């Protein structure tokens, strides 16, 4: 290389015809020559120089790869450093979808600007021509263009509803990671790294705007800064509430429910609707209600129920769904109070406060305001729906009630007025001589409304006062007759408060006289007895008492007895009442009320009381032998009239007999002979009417007598020894459409569908009253040994049934015609006998007629009795082909009789078994197994099934998948084999396989379960760890989903503090992978043989090992 003095310095080590170098700095540039020395025959020339070669050193740098948004201009520069020659540029581009780069026309400077309106990945490089030295290519750079969009722009949701946000990124040859930013505080939403995001605001205050941020990594590994979409998502949150949530709405008065909406966006608009809850708990919109208030005036209680308001919020043309408020309960009710009234002073008056159509609890309070009171005052101790007042003086008082409905509030009724008045008769002269004139004046204290007057008079001989004609003024003048004794009263009627009240009677002015008026009584036993006496006369009664049969009645001795004597009243006299609750049959007879006078002699009134009771007969009587009518009372009936469907005689009813009247009770009996009533006849209405001398009381009772019978009943006992037997019964009633016949064994109904029983029921020919039913029993089991019942069930006029029973003893025996040994070395023959008693003897005989008894190692003979079933078994031990043949069970049921049965069965050895035994666990892909048949006869053929049962749809044939080879029958071994080989074995060939040998009497079969499983380490058998960590795995194939465990030696490995991480993949497509990642490895403890292992729990275990160094 030429130095600064224009001399040439040798380059060390360069002695070849080529000088190869890689410029690392600009100083390499300069002039170079090569020098050559030629040798021939030991003679060497001097070094001769070539012409000079100029070396120019330069560098080409292109802008690094970039990730940009769509429609973004990206400038790419191609910088050449160190070159002194002229430079010429060319540019090339290669989209990710192109196979080759293409020249970019018109691009000949050191810089270009590129842009894309769609997502793309394009690589660029520049080619620089350096003077005459040639063209040189830069490295490639890639511009990855992405697009980011976020939807929706606005979401409107109610509190607790979910808004879904989606971030869509257009990418080519790049991957994206996502995060979401809450714009109010620029914070990232924890745990949200997907391209969608769901937010559920818990309150209106949680409304916010959100943006997704995307960081893109290009295929070349360039990581972008965060991109955000042009628009974010504003979430508008609102809540809906209703007030009040509980409302008492008075019927006829307007009530209001208010809907309140709290929303995060003030500019948002609201649409309302109101709904009422239906019986099926759904809500039905109320027509025309679209405001935030629902005003209504209940007409009735149909307005009671649950209501909600619903609100739809719209912001930026985006509307939410309608969100419901909580439910408001409306209790529509009405309150009313008794109408204003006019009463006599001292008269008790009841005022009712009526609240209707409410389910709320009700609390009452009463208020009153007299004429001199400034304001209404609470009535003390008045907390019920009724208020009873007794005005002491004549005055007008206003009343109203206040009701409190639970927590819904208090409500006042309207006001009503109680006006109490006093009516009195005054006269200037109450005592006068005959012909003297007496003037009476009717005075009214606290007069209200418009009064009208009338006058009453009552003579001692009259039962009641009568109106005096034309006496309608406030005053009445009367001329005293020769015989005084007439009473006078003023009667007042008042028109007030939109009503008419009265009459109000004054006190009476009367002539002295006296009398007693008594009641009469006739009462049924156990009812209540009420007697009364009324004394009228002057006010000189000292005391009143009662007697029964001459004995004083003392109410203190019996709580059932009450004696109430009213105070003397000049108008109505003095009344005394005797009442007895639940009068007894011996409490009739004579009762006397005794009025003791202050000065005069005592006055008595006598009442005769009849106490009686006839015990009602039942409405319907079935098949009675007699009818008994029981009567209790003061005296016995003098006669009893019996009628039968209205007639006085009937042959079936005779000997009417009265009992003895004892303790005020007697029974009347008539005998019934049901045999004299025709089968199937209509019911007979029997009536008994009792008569008493001198009394009008005629108690009566009646019943309808029905005849229901078996014209052909079952025998009391019977026995069945033959193969089948028929039993019949015939029932009769008034109409054979009104009953059916049903058969029972014990309490179990016998159905016609039973294999061992046949039932035939029908109406008897030419009869409207009888039905017949037959039961045919097959004597093939002990099920019918016991009580057999024929039951006729009637439905009219009420449910009723009759039955006929017999004790049935079924005697029989059974044994299978063919018996088989399955090849396990044993065989058992069963002979079942049934009957009430155990059989006298059961003997098993071989084909030669020899009896078989217990013999150790050969035969076991047993008998077991359970109820009427007696099971006898013959068990063969070490059963072989030589013991095949016919065997007889000979049953003698009763000693000395011929055998009940001689039953024969043929015992045959037929078996099939698999070799090897099931299950068959497969590892190496070879599946071959054999089905072995044992039996004396050559089976006709064998069939294979891919199933655990015989299924024609799953039969196996020779072909590409299966190969079946069946041997010839080996008569010397009584054996035949069939081998199945599965070709092209796959994991899903696992399953059950069944072979069945076709035999004329019994097709023996055997099943094989094949399970194909493998477990292999997926890495090399030895893994080297140089950095303290290692990862390896095992792959399982099979039809089960197992648990794969890891061991180091005998130690089972578990996840531990991140130093051991075991990952079990999903079981898919009959495969599963388990991997183990180890860190912080210690060569002294962690090196060794690692084992992956599966224990299937069915006798099969898989494992493989990996050595860790």
mmCIF file of C-alpha atoms in Angstrom, residues 6 29 60 173 225 252 320 331 580 586 658 706 811 882 890 947 957 966 987 990 1058 1081 1094:
data_model
loop_
_atom_site.group_PDB
_atom_site.id
_atom_site.type_symbol
_atom_site.label_atom_id
_atom_site.label_comp_id
_atom_site.label_asym_id
_atom_site.label_seq_id
_atom_site.Cartn_x
_atom_site.Cartn_y
_atom_site.Cartn_z
ATOM 1 C CA UNK A 6 4.422 7.797 -2.176
ATOM 2 C CA UNK A 29 -8.677 3.467 1.195
ATOM 3 C CA UNK A 60 -24.198 2.526 3.371
ATOM 4 C CA UNK A 173 -46.794 -9.619 9.800
ATOM 5 C CA UNK A 225 -44.701 3.199 20.835
ATOM 6 C CA UNK A 252 -111.167 8.431 44.943
ATOM 7 C CA UNK A 320 -79.765 2.687 26.423
ATOM 8 C CA UNK A 331 -101.974 -0.160 48.606
ATOM 9 C CA UNK A 580 -129.276 -22.987 79.633
ATOM 10 C CA UNK A 586 -133.568 -34.532 81.528
ATOM 11 C CA UNK A 658 -139.770 -49.847 71.110
ATOM 12 C CA UNK A 706 -129.367 -50.526 49.431
ATOM 13 C CA UNK A 811 -99.294 -76.543 44.709
ATOM 14 C CA UNK A 882 -68.805 -86.807 31.351
ATOM 15 C CA UNK A 890 -89.106 -86.050 41.395
ATOM 16 C CA UNK A 947 -69.237 -53.740 21.438
ATOM 17 C CA UNK A 957 -65.732 -58.543 9.309
ATOM 18 C CA UNK A 966 -61.130 -69.481 13.153
ATOM 19 C CA UNK A 987 -55.479 -45.286 19.884
ATOM 20 C CA UNK A 990 -59.504 -49.176 22.247
ATOM 21 C CA UNK A 1058 -41.771 -21.251 41.149
ATOM 22 C CA UNK A 1081 -31.114 -26.245 40.070
ATOM 23 C CA UNK A 1094 -49.387 -42.713 35.052
#
